[in-house]
Amino acid sequence: MYSGDYFLQIIEGNDEEILKLYGNILSDDRHDHLVEIITTQIPNRYFSKFGMSYIDIRCKNKTDLISNISELRDKNENSPYYDRILRIISAFHDGLWRNDEFYFKKEIYFSEIHVNIGSPDISFYKGKLGYKFSVQPILNTIGNNISSYEFLLRSHEGGSPQQCFASLYAQDIYEFDLVSKKNAFEWASRFVSGSTKISINLLPMTLVKIPDLTKILVDYLSIFNLHPENIIIEITEEEAISRIEEFTNTIKQLRVAGFGIAIDDFGAGFAGLSLITKFQPEIIKIDRLIVNKIYQDGPRQMIVKSVVNLCRPLGIEIVAEGIEEIEEWIWLKNAGVNLFQGFLFSKPSIGDDLKINFPKSTSFTRL
Ligand code: C2E
Ligand code: MN
Ligand code: MN
């Protein structure tokens, strides 16, 4: 089906053939901005009578279009899949999937800047775990400024946060999660300034298990002349939060003290939407599994659009994490996301030189 600008294609066949054909379409430069809307399994084919059929939807109202398609199909009994295909076609006719997130990529320039961030001290927890932090910036690519620096835990030898936690006794994890932030604040106080925020990560259960968390964080901050207003606390939704009452209580205390709250890895776990019914964060960070190749993935595009629609009226800002490709950034920017984090712009740095690539976004043309 052709709308003048966009094609909607329905391809039927066995898995192997379809994958091969789709692969060919993807790599054919006569096609641009290809998006996979749905892939599904069906009991038998619906349009096997025709090798290929083409419908120009511009000269058709929806009723005619649907009856046209019904004439093309093999069987007449209804099936849930067939009804769904008709609903997708009808949505396409209404203009869905024909939006303007698609821009031709002309030349995108990056300007590389270097920030001297000094180097982190190494601290020790209970004498057994040496740790420090690495730093990755979150950029506002509209204003071309650094919105925040996120402090990511590392072991003495540069190991991952997971490795740090795994080397501890279970009962020590939450205390360590909290006390390690003193080290992050110390380093941050040496190079973060102005309206740029400092982002730290805490496990949800750290908020539950340590009742005087707010006071302890405020005490750490005061040592380094920092204020809760400088801090964004990122909370992952990766684990289900038990004891939700204690959790929301701590969130309230953190808010009273002036901290900003972000829900991290939104869309990856299972608690995201229900968390928003409990409290509304200042920031939602969309997980990189959703971001990955979003420009080709219809269902994930619709998830991001609904997250944007959900956040705007609630005054929640959105960060897209894990941006690795220019195309991901362009799509998300045009869908209304302003804040970005990812290797495309800057990799986490363990000290001294932090390299940041700011994109120059002026050279797009509308399709
Ligand atoms: P996160 O908070 O979502 O942090 C972002 C993670 O994604 C970091 O991994 C970062 O290195 C990685 N990343 C950033 N940009 C890209 C990209 O473009 N592509 C890819 N593939 N990865 C990217 P890291 O440092 O291994 O941290 C993993 C997770 O560990 C963090 O995910 C966070 O949930 C947790 N974490 C880090 N520091 C702390 C901490 O102090 N306390 C707690 N509780 N959790 C922490
Ligand atoms: Mn995080
Ligand atoms: Mn995250």
Short mmCIF file of N, CA and C in Angstrom, two decimals, residues 33-158:
data_model
loop_
_atom_site.label_atom_id
_atom_site.label_comp_id
_atom_site.label_asym_id
_atom_site.label_seq_id
_atom_site.Cartn_x
_atom_site.Cartn_y
_atom_site.Cartn_z
N HIS A 33 14.47 4.33 5.86
CA HIS A 33 13.69 4.41 7.10
C HIS A 33 12.72 3.26 7.26
N LEU A 34 13.22 2.07 7.07
CA LEU A 34 12.37 0.89 7.19
C LEU A 34 12.04 0.58 8.65
N VAL A 35 10.78 0.34 8.92
CA VAL A 35 10.34 0.01 10.28
C VAL A 35 9.57 -1.31 10.26
N GLU A 36 9.95 -2.21 11.15
CA GLU A 36 9.24 -3.48 11.27
C GLU A 36 8.08 -3.28 12.23
N ILE A 37 6.86 -3.36 11.73
CA ILE A 37 5.71 -3.10 12.60
C ILE A 37 5.37 -4.32 13.44
N ILE A 38 5.00 -5.42 12.81
CA ILE A 38 4.82 -6.64 13.59
C ILE A 38 5.37 -7.85 12.84
N THR A 39 5.76 -8.84 13.60
CA THR A 39 6.08 -10.15 13.05
C THR A 39 5.20 -11.12 13.81
N THR A 40 4.53 -12.01 13.11
CA THR A 40 3.67 -12.93 13.84
C THR A 40 3.55 -14.25 13.11
N GLN A 41 2.96 -15.22 13.77
CA GLN A 41 2.76 -16.54 13.17
C GLN A 41 1.28 -16.68 12.81
N ILE A 42 1.00 -17.37 11.70
CA ILE A 42 -0.40 -17.58 11.30
C ILE A 42 -0.60 -19.03 10.86
N PRO A 43 -1.84 -19.51 10.98
CA PRO A 43 -2.09 -20.92 10.62
C PRO A 43 -1.96 -21.16 9.12
N ASN A 44 -2.49 -20.29 8.31
CA ASN A 44 -2.28 -20.42 6.86
C ASN A 44 -2.28 -19.05 6.21
N ARG A 45 -1.79 -19.00 5.01
CA ARG A 45 -1.63 -17.70 4.37
C ARG A 45 -2.97 -17.08 4.00
N TYR A 46 -2.98 -15.76 3.99
CA TYR A 46 -4.22 -15.05 3.68
C TYR A 46 -4.21 -14.46 2.27
N PHE A 47 -3.03 -14.22 1.76
CA PHE A 47 -2.96 -13.54 0.46
C PHE A 47 -2.11 -14.33 -0.53
N SER A 48 -2.28 -15.67 -0.56
CA SER A 48 -1.39 -16.47 -1.40
C SER A 48 -1.79 -16.43 -2.87
N LYS A 49 -3.00 -15.97 -3.15
CA LYS A 49 -3.48 -15.94 -4.54
C LYS A 49 -2.65 -15.01 -5.41
N PHE A 50 -2.07 -14.00 -4.79
CA PHE A 50 -1.36 -12.99 -5.57
C PHE A 50 0.13 -13.06 -5.30
N GLY A 51 0.91 -12.99 -6.35
CA GLY A 51 2.34 -12.89 -6.14
C GLY A 51 2.61 -11.60 -5.42
N MET A 52 2.05 -10.54 -5.95
CA MET A 52 2.22 -9.24 -5.31
C MET A 52 1.05 -8.36 -5.72
N SER A 53 0.58 -7.56 -4.80
CA SER A 53 -0.52 -6.68 -5.15
C SER A 53 -0.22 -5.30 -4.58
N TYR A 54 -0.58 -4.28 -5.33
CA TYR A 54 -0.23 -2.91 -4.97
C TYR A 54 -1.49 -2.06 -4.90
N ILE A 55 -1.65 -1.35 -3.83
CA ILE A 55 -2.83 -0.48 -3.70
C ILE A 55 -2.39 0.93 -3.37
N ASP A 56 -2.84 1.89 -4.15
CA ASP A 56 -2.57 3.29 -3.84
C ASP A 56 -3.70 3.78 -2.94
N ILE A 57 -3.38 4.07 -1.69
CA ILE A 57 -4.46 4.38 -0.74
C ILE A 57 -4.93 5.83 -0.85
N ARG A 58 -4.25 6.63 -1.66
CA ARG A 58 -4.63 8.04 -1.74
C ARG A 58 -6.03 8.23 -2.33
N CYS A 59 -6.36 7.36 -3.29
CA CYS A 59 -7.66 7.53 -3.95
C CYS A 59 -8.73 6.63 -3.34
N LYS A 60 -8.48 6.16 -2.11
CA LYS A 60 -9.45 5.23 -1.53
C LYS A 60 -9.89 5.70 -0.15
N ASN A 61 -11.21 5.66 0.07
CA ASN A 61 -11.62 5.86 1.46
C ASN A 61 -11.44 4.54 2.19
N LYS A 62 -11.58 4.61 3.50
CA LYS A 62 -11.20 3.44 4.29
C LYS A 62 -12.10 2.23 4.01
N THR A 63 -13.38 2.47 3.85
CA THR A 63 -14.30 1.35 3.60
C THR A 63 -13.94 0.63 2.30
N ASP A 64 -13.68 1.41 1.26
CA ASP A 64 -13.29 0.80 -0.03
C ASP A 64 -11.99 0.03 0.11
N LEU A 65 -11.05 0.64 0.82
CA LEU A 65 -9.75 0.00 0.99
C LEU A 65 -9.92 -1.36 1.66
N ILE A 66 -10.69 -1.39 2.74
CA ILE A 66 -10.86 -2.64 3.49
C ILE A 66 -11.59 -3.68 2.62
N SER A 67 -12.59 -3.26 1.86
CA SER A 67 -13.31 -4.26 1.05
C SER A 67 -12.42 -4.74 -0.10
N ASN A 68 -11.59 -3.86 -0.62
CA ASN A 68 -10.59 -4.24 -1.63
C ASN A 68 -9.67 -5.34 -1.14
N ILE A 69 -9.20 -5.14 0.09
CA ILE A 69 -8.27 -6.11 0.66
C ILE A 69 -8.99 -7.43 0.94
N SER A 70 -10.23 -7.33 1.37
CA SER A 70 -11.01 -8.55 1.63
C SER A 70 -11.16 -9.37 0.35
N GLU A 71 -11.27 -8.68 -0.79
CA GLU A 71 -11.37 -9.41 -2.06
C GLU A 71 -10.09 -10.18 -2.39
N LEU A 72 -8.97 -9.65 -1.90
CA LEU A 72 -7.69 -10.29 -2.22
C LEU A 72 -7.40 -11.54 -1.40
N ARG A 73 -8.10 -11.69 -0.29
CA ARG A 73 -7.71 -12.76 0.62
C ARG A 73 -8.22 -14.14 0.18
N ASP A 74 -7.53 -15.17 0.65
CA ASP A 74 -7.84 -16.54 0.27
C ASP A 74 -9.13 -17.06 0.88
N LYS A 75 -9.30 -16.83 2.17
CA LYS A 75 -10.39 -17.48 2.88
C LYS A 75 -11.30 -16.43 3.44
N ASN A 76 -12.51 -16.83 3.69
CA ASN A 76 -13.44 -15.83 4.18
C ASN A 76 -13.76 -15.89 5.66
N GLU A 77 -13.43 -17.01 6.28
CA GLU A 77 -13.76 -17.03 7.71
C GLU A 77 -12.83 -16.04 8.44
N ASN A 78 -13.35 -15.50 9.52
CA ASN A 78 -12.57 -14.49 10.23
C ASN A 78 -11.56 -15.13 11.16
N SER A 79 -10.45 -14.44 11.35
CA SER A 79 -9.48 -14.90 12.33
C SER A 79 -8.98 -13.67 13.06
N PRO A 80 -8.55 -13.86 14.32
CA PRO A 80 -8.07 -12.70 15.08
C PRO A 80 -6.91 -12.01 14.37
N TYR A 81 -6.05 -12.79 13.73
CA TYR A 81 -4.92 -12.20 13.03
C TYR A 81 -5.40 -11.33 11.88
N TYR A 82 -6.35 -11.86 11.13
CA TYR A 82 -6.82 -11.11 9.97
C TYR A 82 -7.44 -9.79 10.41
N ASP A 83 -8.23 -9.84 11.50
CA ASP A 83 -8.81 -8.59 12.01
C ASP A 83 -7.71 -7.61 12.42
N ARG A 84 -6.65 -8.16 12.96
CA ARG A 84 -5.57 -7.28 13.41
C ARG A 84 -4.89 -6.61 12.23
N ILE A 85 -4.64 -7.39 11.17
CA ILE A 85 -4.04 -6.81 9.98
C ILE A 85 -4.91 -5.67 9.45
N LEU A 86 -6.22 -5.89 9.47
CA LEU A 86 -7.11 -4.83 8.99
C LEU A 86 -7.01 -3.59 9.88
N ARG A 87 -6.86 -3.81 11.20
CA ARG A 87 -6.74 -2.65 12.09
C ARG A 87 -5.43 -1.90 11.82
N ILE A 88 -4.36 -2.64 11.51
CA ILE A 88 -3.09 -1.97 11.21
C ILE A 88 -3.21 -1.17 9.90
N ILE A 89 -3.84 -1.79 8.91
CA ILE A 89 -4.03 -1.09 7.63
C ILE A 89 -4.88 0.16 7.84
N SER A 90 -5.90 0.01 8.66
CA SER A 90 -6.77 1.14 8.93
C SER A 90 -6.00 2.25 9.66
N ALA A 91 -5.14 1.86 10.59
CA ALA A 91 -4.31 2.85 11.29
C ALA A 91 -3.36 3.55 10.31
N PHE A 92 -2.82 2.79 9.39
CA PHE A 92 -1.92 3.36 8.38
C PHE A 92 -2.69 4.36 7.52
N HIS A 93 -3.91 3.99 7.17
CA HIS A 93 -4.75 4.89 6.38
C HIS A 93 -5.03 6.18 7.15
N ASP A 94 -5.22 6.06 8.45
CA ASP A 94 -5.46 7.24 9.31
C ASP A 94 -4.22 8.12 9.48
N GLY A 95 -3.07 7.64 9.07
CA GLY A 95 -1.86 8.46 9.18
C GLY A 95 -0.87 7.96 10.21
N LEU A 96 -1.26 6.92 10.97
CA LEU A 96 -0.28 6.36 11.91
C LEU A 96 0.82 5.66 11.12
N TRP A 97 1.97 5.59 11.68
CA TRP A 97 3.16 5.06 11.01
C TRP A 97 3.59 5.95 9.85
N ARG A 98 2.96 7.09 9.73
CA ARG A 98 3.40 8.02 8.69
C ARG A 98 3.70 9.35 9.34
N ASN A 99 4.52 9.29 10.40
CA ASN A 99 4.79 10.50 11.17
C ASN A 99 6.14 11.08 10.78
N ASP A 100 6.44 12.21 11.40
CA ASP A 100 7.64 12.87 10.90
C ASP A 100 8.86 12.70 11.80
N GLU A 101 8.94 11.55 12.48
CA GLU A 101 10.21 11.26 13.16
C GLU A 101 11.29 10.95 12.14
N PHE A 102 10.88 10.77 10.90
CA PHE A 102 11.84 10.35 9.88
C PHE A 102 12.44 11.57 9.20
N TYR A 103 13.71 11.65 9.32
CA TYR A 103 14.40 12.75 8.67
C TYR A 103 15.52 12.15 7.85
N PHE A 104 15.80 12.77 6.75
CA PHE A 104 17.00 12.37 6.04
C PHE A 104 18.20 12.80 6.85
N LYS A 105 19.14 11.93 6.94
CA LYS A 105 20.36 12.30 7.63
C LYS A 105 21.27 12.96 6.62
N LYS A 106 21.51 14.23 6.79
CA LYS A 106 22.53 14.84 5.93
C LYS A 106 23.84 14.64 6.67
N GLU A 107 24.71 15.62 6.56
CA GLU A 107 25.93 15.42 7.32
C GLU A 107 25.74 15.87 8.76
N ILE A 108 26.11 15.03 9.69
CA ILE A 108 26.05 15.41 11.09
C ILE A 108 27.49 15.66 11.52
N TYR A 109 27.70 16.82 12.10
CA TYR A 109 29.05 17.13 12.58
C TYR A 109 29.10 16.93 14.08
N PHE A 110 30.23 16.49 14.54
CA PHE A 110 30.42 16.42 15.98
C PHE A 110 31.53 17.37 16.35
N SER A 111 31.34 18.10 17.43
CA SER A 111 32.52 18.81 17.91
C SER A 111 32.98 18.15 19.20
N GLU A 112 34.26 17.84 19.19
CA GLU A 112 34.82 17.09 20.30
C GLU A 112 35.34 18.06 21.36
N ILE A 113 34.85 17.88 22.59
CA ILE A 113 35.43 18.69 23.66
C ILE A 113 36.06 17.76 24.71
N HIS A 114 36.99 18.30 25.43
CA HIS A 114 37.67 17.52 26.47
C HIS A 114 37.49 18.24 27.80
N VAL A 115 37.08 17.48 28.80
CA VAL A 115 36.93 18.06 30.12
C VAL A 115 37.94 17.37 31.04
N ASN A 116 38.71 18.20 31.74
CA ASN A 116 39.61 17.58 32.70
C ASN A 116 38.87 17.37 34.01
N ILE A 117 38.63 16.12 34.33
CA ILE A 117 37.80 15.82 35.50
C ILE A 117 38.62 15.35 36.70
N GLY A 118 39.94 15.38 36.57
CA GLY A 118 40.76 14.88 37.68
C GLY A 118 40.61 13.37 37.80
N SER A 119 41.08 12.84 38.91
CA SER A 119 40.91 11.39 39.03
C SER A 119 40.33 11.03 40.39
N PRO A 120 39.60 9.90 40.42
CA PRO A 120 38.91 9.53 41.66
C PRO A 120 39.87 8.92 42.67
N ASP A 121 39.56 9.11 43.92
CA ASP A 121 40.29 8.40 44.97
C ASP A 121 39.75 6.98 45.05
N ILE A 122 40.58 6.09 45.54
CA ILE A 122 40.09 4.74 45.80
C ILE A 122 39.72 4.64 47.28
N SER A 123 38.54 4.11 47.55
CA SER A 123 38.13 3.90 48.95
C SER A 123 38.02 2.41 49.22
N PHE A 124 37.95 2.09 50.48
CA PHE A 124 37.82 0.66 50.84
C PHE A 124 36.61 0.46 51.72
N TYR A 125 35.88 -0.61 51.43
CA TYR A 125 34.73 -0.94 52.26
C TYR A 125 35.09 -2.15 53.12
N LYS A 126 35.00 -1.98 54.44
CA LYS A 126 35.32 -3.02 55.41
C LYS A 126 36.65 -3.69 55.12
N GLY A 127 37.56 -2.93 54.59
CA GLY A 127 38.90 -3.44 54.34
C GLY A 127 39.00 -4.46 53.22
N LYS A 128 37.86 -4.89 52.66
CA LYS A 128 37.98 -5.96 51.67
C LYS A 128 37.71 -5.53 50.24
N LEU A 129 36.91 -4.51 50.07
CA LEU A 129 36.56 -4.12 48.70
C LEU A 129 37.08 -2.72 48.39
N GLY A 130 38.04 -2.66 47.45
CA GLY A 130 38.51 -1.36 46.99
C GLY A 130 37.62 -0.90 45.84
N TYR A 131 37.18 0.36 45.90
CA TYR A 131 36.26 0.83 44.85
C TYR A 131 36.48 2.29 44.52
N LYS A 132 35.96 2.68 43.38
CA LYS A 132 36.00 4.07 42.94
C LYS A 132 34.82 4.27 42.01
N PHE A 133 34.81 5.34 41.24
CA PHE A 133 33.71 5.56 40.30
C PHE A 133 34.23 5.90 38.92
N SER A 134 33.38 5.69 37.92
CA SER A 134 33.66 6.27 36.61
C SER A 134 32.53 7.26 36.32
N VAL A 135 32.74 8.08 35.33
CA VAL A 135 31.81 9.19 35.08
C VAL A 135 31.38 9.20 33.63
N GLN A 136 30.08 9.33 33.42
CA GLN A 136 29.57 9.47 32.05
C GLN A 136 28.57 10.63 32.02
N PRO A 137 28.73 11.53 31.06
CA PRO A 137 27.82 12.68 31.02
C PRO A 137 26.47 12.36 30.38
N ILE A 138 25.47 13.09 30.78
CA ILE A 138 24.15 13.06 30.15
C ILE A 138 23.99 14.43 29.48
N LEU A 139 23.74 14.40 28.18
CA LEU A 139 23.79 15.64 27.41
C LEU A 139 22.41 16.14 27.03
N ASN A 140 22.27 17.45 27.04
CA ASN A 140 21.13 18.08 26.41
C ASN A 140 21.60 18.49 25.02
N THR A 141 21.14 17.77 24.00
CA THR A 141 21.69 18.04 22.66
C THR A 141 20.94 19.16 21.95
N ILE A 142 19.92 19.72 22.61
CA ILE A 142 19.28 20.91 22.04
C ILE A 142 20.10 22.13 22.46
N GLY A 143 20.35 22.24 23.76
CA GLY A 143 21.12 23.37 24.25
C GLY A 143 22.62 23.14 24.17
N ASN A 144 23.00 21.92 23.74
CA ASN A 144 24.42 21.55 23.72
C ASN A 144 25.12 21.81 25.05
N ASN A 145 24.52 21.31 26.11
CA ASN A 145 25.22 21.41 27.39
C ASN A 145 25.17 20.09 28.14
N ILE A 146 25.94 20.02 29.21
CA ILE A 146 25.96 18.80 30.01
C ILE A 146 24.90 18.95 31.08
N SER A 147 23.90 18.08 31.00
CA SER A 147 22.81 18.16 31.95
C SER A 147 23.24 17.59 33.30
N SER A 148 24.02 16.51 33.22
CA SER A 148 24.39 15.81 34.44
C SER A 148 25.61 14.93 34.20
N TYR A 149 26.32 14.63 35.28
CA TYR A 149 27.34 13.58 35.22
C TYR A 149 26.84 12.42 36.06
N GLU A 150 26.81 11.22 35.45
CA GLU A 150 26.42 10.04 36.22
C GLU A 150 27.65 9.34 36.75
N PHE A 151 27.63 9.04 38.05
CA PHE A 151 28.75 8.35 38.70
C PHE A 151 28.44 6.86 38.78
N LEU A 152 29.27 6.07 38.09
CA LEU A 152 29.07 4.62 37.99
C LEU A 152 30.14 3.90 38.78
N LEU A 153 29.69 3.03 39.63
CA LEU A 153 30.58 2.30 40.53
C LEU A 153 31.56 1.41 39.78
N ARG A 154 32.80 1.36 40.25
CA ARG A 154 33.81 0.46 39.70
C ARG A 154 34.62 -0.14 40.85
N SER A 155 35.09 -1.37 40.64
CA SER A 155 35.99 -1.92 41.65
C SER A 155 37.37 -1.28 41.48
N HIS A 156 38.22 -1.50 42.44
CA HIS A 156 39.59 -1.03 42.42
C HIS A 156 40.25 -1.29 41.06
N GLU A 157 40.00 -2.51 40.55
CA GLU A 157 40.63 -2.91 39.28
C GLU A 157 39.80 -2.51 38.06
N GLY A 158 38.74 -1.77 38.27
CA GLY A 158 37.92 -1.35 37.14
C GLY A 158 36.75 -2.28 36.85
#
